[in-house]
mmCIF file of C-alpha atoms in Angstrom:
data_model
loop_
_atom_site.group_PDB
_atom_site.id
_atom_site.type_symbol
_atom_site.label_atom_id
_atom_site.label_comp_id
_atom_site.label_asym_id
_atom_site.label_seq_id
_atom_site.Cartn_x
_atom_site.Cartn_y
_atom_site.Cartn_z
ATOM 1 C CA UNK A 1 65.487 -0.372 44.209
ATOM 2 C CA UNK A 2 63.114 -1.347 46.866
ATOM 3 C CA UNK A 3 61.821 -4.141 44.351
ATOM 4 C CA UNK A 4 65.377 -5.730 44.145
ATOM 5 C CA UNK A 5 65.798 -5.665 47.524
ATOM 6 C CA UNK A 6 62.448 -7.953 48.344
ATOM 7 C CA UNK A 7 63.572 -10.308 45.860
ATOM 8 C CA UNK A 8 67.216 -10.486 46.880
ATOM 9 C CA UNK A 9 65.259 -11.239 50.936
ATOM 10 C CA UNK A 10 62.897 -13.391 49.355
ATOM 11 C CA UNK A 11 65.709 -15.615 47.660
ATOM 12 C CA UNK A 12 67.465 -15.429 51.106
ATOM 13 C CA UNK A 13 64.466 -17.370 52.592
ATOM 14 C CA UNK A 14 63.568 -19.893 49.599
ATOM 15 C CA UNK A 15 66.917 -20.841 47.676
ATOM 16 C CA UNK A 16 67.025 -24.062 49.132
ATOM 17 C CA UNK A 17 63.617 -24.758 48.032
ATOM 18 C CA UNK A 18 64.157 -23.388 44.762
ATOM 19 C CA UNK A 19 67.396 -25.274 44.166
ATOM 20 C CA UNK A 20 65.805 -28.536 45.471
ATOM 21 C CA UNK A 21 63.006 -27.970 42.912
ATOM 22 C CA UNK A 22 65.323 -27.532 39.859
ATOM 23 C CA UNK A 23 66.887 -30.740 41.018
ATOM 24 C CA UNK A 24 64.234 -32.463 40.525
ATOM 25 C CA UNK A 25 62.759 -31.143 37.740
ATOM 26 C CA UNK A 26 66.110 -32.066 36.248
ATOM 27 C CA UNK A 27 66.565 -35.465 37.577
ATOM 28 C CA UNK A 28 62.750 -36.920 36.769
ATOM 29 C CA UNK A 29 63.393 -35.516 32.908
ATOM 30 C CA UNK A 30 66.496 -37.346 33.069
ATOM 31 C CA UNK A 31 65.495 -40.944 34.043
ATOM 32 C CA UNK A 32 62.884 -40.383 31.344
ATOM 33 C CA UNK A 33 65.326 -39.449 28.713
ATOM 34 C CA UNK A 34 68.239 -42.436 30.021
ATOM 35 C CA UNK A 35 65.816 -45.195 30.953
ATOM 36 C CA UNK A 36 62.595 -44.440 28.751
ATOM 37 C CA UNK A 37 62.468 -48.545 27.566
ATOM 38 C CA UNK A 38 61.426 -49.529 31.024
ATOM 39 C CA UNK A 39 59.591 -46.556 32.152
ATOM 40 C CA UNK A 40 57.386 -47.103 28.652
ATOM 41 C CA UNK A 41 57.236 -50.975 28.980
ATOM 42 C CA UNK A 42 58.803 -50.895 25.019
ATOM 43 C CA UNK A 43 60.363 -54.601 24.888
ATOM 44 C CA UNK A 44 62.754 -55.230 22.605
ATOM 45 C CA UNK A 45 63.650 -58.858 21.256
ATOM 46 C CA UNK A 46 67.110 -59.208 20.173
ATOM 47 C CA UNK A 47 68.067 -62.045 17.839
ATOM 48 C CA UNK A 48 69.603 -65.222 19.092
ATOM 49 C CA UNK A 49 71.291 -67.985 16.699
ATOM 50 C CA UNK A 50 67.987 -69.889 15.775
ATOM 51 C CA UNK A 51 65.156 -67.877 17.787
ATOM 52 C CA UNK A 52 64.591 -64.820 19.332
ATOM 53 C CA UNK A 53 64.464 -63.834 22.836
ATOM 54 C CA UNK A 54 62.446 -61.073 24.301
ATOM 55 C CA UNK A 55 64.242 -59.024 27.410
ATOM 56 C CA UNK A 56 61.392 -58.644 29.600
ATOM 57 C CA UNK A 57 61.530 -55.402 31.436
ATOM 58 C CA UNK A 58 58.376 -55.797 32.434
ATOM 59 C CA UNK A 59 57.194 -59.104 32.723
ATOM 60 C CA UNK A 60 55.938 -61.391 30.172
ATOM 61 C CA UNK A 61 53.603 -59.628 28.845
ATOM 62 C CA UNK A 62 51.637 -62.758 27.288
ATOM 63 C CA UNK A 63 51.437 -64.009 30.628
ATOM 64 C CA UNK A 64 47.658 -64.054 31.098
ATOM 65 C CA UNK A 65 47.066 -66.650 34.175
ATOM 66 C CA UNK A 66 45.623 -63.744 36.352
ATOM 67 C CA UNK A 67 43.468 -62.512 34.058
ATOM 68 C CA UNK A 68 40.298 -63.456 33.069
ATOM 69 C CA UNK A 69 38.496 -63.007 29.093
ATOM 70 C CA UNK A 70 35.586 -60.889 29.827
ATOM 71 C CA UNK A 71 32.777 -59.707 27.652
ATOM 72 C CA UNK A 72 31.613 -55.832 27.687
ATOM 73 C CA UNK A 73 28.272 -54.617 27.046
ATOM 74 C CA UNK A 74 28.736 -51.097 25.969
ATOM 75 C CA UNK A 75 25.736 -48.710 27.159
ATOM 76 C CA UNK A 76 24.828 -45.466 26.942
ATOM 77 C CA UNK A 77 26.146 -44.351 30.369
ATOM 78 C CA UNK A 78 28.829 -46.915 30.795
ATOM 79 C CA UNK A 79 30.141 -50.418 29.826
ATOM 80 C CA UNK A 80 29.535 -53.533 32.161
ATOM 81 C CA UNK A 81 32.454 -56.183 32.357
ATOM 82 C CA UNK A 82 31.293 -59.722 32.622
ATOM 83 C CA UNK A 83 32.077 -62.910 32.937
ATOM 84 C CA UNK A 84 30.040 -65.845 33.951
ATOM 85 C CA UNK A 85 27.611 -63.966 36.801
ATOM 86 C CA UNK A 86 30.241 -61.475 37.695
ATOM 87 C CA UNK A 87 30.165 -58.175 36.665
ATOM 88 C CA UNK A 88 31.651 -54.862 36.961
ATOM 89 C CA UNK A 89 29.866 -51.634 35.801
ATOM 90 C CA UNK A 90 31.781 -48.861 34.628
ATOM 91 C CA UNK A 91 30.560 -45.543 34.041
ATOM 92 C CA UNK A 92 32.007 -43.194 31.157
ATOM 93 C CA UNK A 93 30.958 -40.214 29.313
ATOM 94 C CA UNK A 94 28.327 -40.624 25.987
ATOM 95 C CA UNK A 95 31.321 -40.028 23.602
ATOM 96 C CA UNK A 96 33.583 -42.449 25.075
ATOM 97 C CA UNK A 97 30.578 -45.249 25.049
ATOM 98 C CA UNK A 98 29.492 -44.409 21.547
ATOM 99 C CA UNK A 99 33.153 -44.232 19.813
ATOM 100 C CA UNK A 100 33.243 -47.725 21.552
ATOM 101 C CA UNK A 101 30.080 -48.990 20.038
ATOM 102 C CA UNK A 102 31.054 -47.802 16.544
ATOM 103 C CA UNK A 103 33.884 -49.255 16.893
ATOM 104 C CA UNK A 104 31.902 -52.869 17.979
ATOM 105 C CA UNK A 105 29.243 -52.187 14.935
ATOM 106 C CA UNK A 106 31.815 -51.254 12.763
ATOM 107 C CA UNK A 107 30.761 -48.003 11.561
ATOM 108 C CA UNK A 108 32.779 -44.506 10.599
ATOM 109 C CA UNK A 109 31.334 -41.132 11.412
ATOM 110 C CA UNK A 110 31.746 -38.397 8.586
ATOM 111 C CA UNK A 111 34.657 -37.239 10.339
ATOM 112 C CA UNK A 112 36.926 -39.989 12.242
ATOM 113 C CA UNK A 113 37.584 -40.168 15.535
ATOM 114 C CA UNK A 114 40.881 -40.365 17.184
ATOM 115 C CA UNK A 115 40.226 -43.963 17.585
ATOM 116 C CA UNK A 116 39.591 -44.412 14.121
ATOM 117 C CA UNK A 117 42.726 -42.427 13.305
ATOM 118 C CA UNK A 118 44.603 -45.066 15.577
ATOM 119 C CA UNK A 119 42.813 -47.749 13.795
ATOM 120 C CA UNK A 120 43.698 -46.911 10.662
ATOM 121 C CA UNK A 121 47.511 -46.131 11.266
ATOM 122 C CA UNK A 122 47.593 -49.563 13.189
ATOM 123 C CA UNK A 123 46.268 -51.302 10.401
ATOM 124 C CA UNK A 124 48.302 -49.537 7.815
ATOM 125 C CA UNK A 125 51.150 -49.937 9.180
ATOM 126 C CA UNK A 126 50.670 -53.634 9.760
ATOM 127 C CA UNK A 127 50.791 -53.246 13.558
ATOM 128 C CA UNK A 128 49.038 -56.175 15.758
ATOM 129 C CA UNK A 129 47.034 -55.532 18.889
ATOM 130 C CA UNK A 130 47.344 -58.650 20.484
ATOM 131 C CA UNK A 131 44.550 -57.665 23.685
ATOM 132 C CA UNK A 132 43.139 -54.600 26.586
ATOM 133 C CA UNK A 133 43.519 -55.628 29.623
ATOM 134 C CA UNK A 134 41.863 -53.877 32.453
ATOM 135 C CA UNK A 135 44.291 -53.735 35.053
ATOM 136 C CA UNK A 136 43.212 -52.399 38.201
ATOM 137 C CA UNK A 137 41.709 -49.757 40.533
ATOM 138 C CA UNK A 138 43.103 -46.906 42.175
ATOM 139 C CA UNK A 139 41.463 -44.056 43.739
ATOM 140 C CA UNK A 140 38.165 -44.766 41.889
ATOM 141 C CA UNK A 141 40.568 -45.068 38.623
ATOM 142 C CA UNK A 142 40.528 -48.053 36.452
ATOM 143 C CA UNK A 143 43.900 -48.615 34.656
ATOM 144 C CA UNK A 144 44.164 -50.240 31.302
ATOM 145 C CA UNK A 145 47.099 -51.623 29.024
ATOM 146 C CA UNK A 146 47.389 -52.735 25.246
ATOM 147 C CA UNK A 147 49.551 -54.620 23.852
ATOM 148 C CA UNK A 148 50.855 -53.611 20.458
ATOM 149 C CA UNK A 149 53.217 -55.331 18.061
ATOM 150 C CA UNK A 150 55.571 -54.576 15.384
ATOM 151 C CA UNK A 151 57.956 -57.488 13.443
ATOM 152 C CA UNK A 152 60.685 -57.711 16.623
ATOM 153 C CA UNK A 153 58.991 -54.927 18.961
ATOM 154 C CA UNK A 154 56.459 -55.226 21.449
ATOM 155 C CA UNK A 155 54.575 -52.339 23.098
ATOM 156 C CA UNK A 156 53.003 -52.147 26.380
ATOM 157 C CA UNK A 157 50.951 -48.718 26.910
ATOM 158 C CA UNK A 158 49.410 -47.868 29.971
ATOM 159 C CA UNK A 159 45.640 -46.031 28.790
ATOM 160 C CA UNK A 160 42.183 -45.162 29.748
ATOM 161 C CA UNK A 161 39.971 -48.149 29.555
ATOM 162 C CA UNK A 162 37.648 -46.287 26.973
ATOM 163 C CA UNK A 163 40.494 -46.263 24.429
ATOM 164 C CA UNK A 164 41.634 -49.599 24.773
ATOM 165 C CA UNK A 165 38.260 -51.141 24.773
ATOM 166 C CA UNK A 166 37.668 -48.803 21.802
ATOM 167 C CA UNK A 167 40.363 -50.331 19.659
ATOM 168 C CA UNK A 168 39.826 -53.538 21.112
ATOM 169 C CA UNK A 169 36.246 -53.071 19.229
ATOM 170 C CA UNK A 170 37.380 -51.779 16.640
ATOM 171 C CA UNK A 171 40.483 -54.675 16.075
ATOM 172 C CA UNK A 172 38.164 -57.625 17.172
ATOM 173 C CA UNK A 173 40.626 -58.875 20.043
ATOM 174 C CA UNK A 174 40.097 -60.034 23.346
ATOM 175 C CA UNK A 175 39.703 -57.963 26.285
ATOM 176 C CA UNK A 176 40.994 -59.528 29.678
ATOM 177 C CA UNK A 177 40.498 -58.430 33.204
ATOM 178 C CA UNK A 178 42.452 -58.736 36.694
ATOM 179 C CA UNK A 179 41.089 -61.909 38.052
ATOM 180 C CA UNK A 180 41.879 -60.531 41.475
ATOM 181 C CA UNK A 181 39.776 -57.296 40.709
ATOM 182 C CA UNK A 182 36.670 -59.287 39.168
ATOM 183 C CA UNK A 183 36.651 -61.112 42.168
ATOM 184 C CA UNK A 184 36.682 -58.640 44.791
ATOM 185 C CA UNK A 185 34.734 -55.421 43.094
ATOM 186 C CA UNK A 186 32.625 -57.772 41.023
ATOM 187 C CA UNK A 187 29.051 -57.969 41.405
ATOM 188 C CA UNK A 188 26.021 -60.953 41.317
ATOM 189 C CA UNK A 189 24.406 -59.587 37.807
ATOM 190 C CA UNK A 190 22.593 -62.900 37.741
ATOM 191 C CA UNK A 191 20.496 -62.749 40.949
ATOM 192 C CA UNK A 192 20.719 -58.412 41.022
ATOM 193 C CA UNK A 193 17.079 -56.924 40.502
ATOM 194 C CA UNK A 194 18.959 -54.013 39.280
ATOM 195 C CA UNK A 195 21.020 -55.299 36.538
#
């Protein structure tokens, strides 16, 4: 008895909390569920009389003037973006730089890897990669996108650098970087004593 009536002063003091939580709870699964095309990035192109026309939701997402084609040297304890004698280090964990490094040599451990899982399933199923792009920084997080296409679909996905650069490896396509972010966090690796 004394139990119920806690709860029954506790729900007295929180219910407007506890509805305003289920609202929105509610509401953010909904916009997923109604609007999931542009909260994905998935384009669709819908056939015209003689050509087809993507609706961008997103922007064009061929649109590469502010990016730059880097190259990555994949280390031990990181990869280092770099173009001309700019450069951007990025530190990851061994297995992230080593699934990316088979994937650039081309080799196949005993047992795959989820990257070579995704290889193979893009390959089998005919789908193209067209590039990784590193995106940008935030909060000491670099943000990545691929771009992935199927007949009449195209696929943005937002992912960890290490996986796109690991299919990027793997798929022998380009991988592009903000020019904005080279600029400003990139370093001199051609007069650095360190690099």
């Amino acid at each position: 008895m004394i139990f119920w009536w806690q709860v029954g002063l506790w729900w007295r003091s929180h219910w407007g909390k506890v509805l305003l939580s289920v609202f929105l709870f509610v509401a953010g699964f909904s916009a997923i569920y109604f609007f999931q095309d542009s909260l994905t990035g998935l384009f669709v192109r819908t056939p015209t009389d003689s050509l087809t026309t993507p609706l961008l939701s997103l922007g064009d997402p061929f649109d590469l003037t502010d990016y730059t084609q880097v190259e990555v040297d994949v280390l031990a304890e990181g990869v280092l973006f770099k173009k001309d004698c700019k450069g951007i280090w990025l530190a990851m964990p061994y297995e992230k730089t080593y699934s990316i490094k088979r994937g650039e040599v081309g080799a196949f451990d005993v047992r795959p890897t989820q990257h070579d899982i995704l290889f193979d399933i893009l390959t089998n199923y005919k789908i193209t990669m067209h590039y990784a792009r590193i995106e940008r920084i935030q909060h000491d997080f670099f943000y990545a996108t691929v771009l992935l296409e199927d007949n009449d679909k195209l696929l943005q996905l937002d992912t960890r650098p290490s996986d796109a650069l690991a299919l990027a490896k793997r798929l022998k396509v380009p991988v592009y970087m903000s020019s904005k972010l080279l600029q400003q966090q990139g370093r001199d690796i051609c007069n650095d004593q360190r690099a």
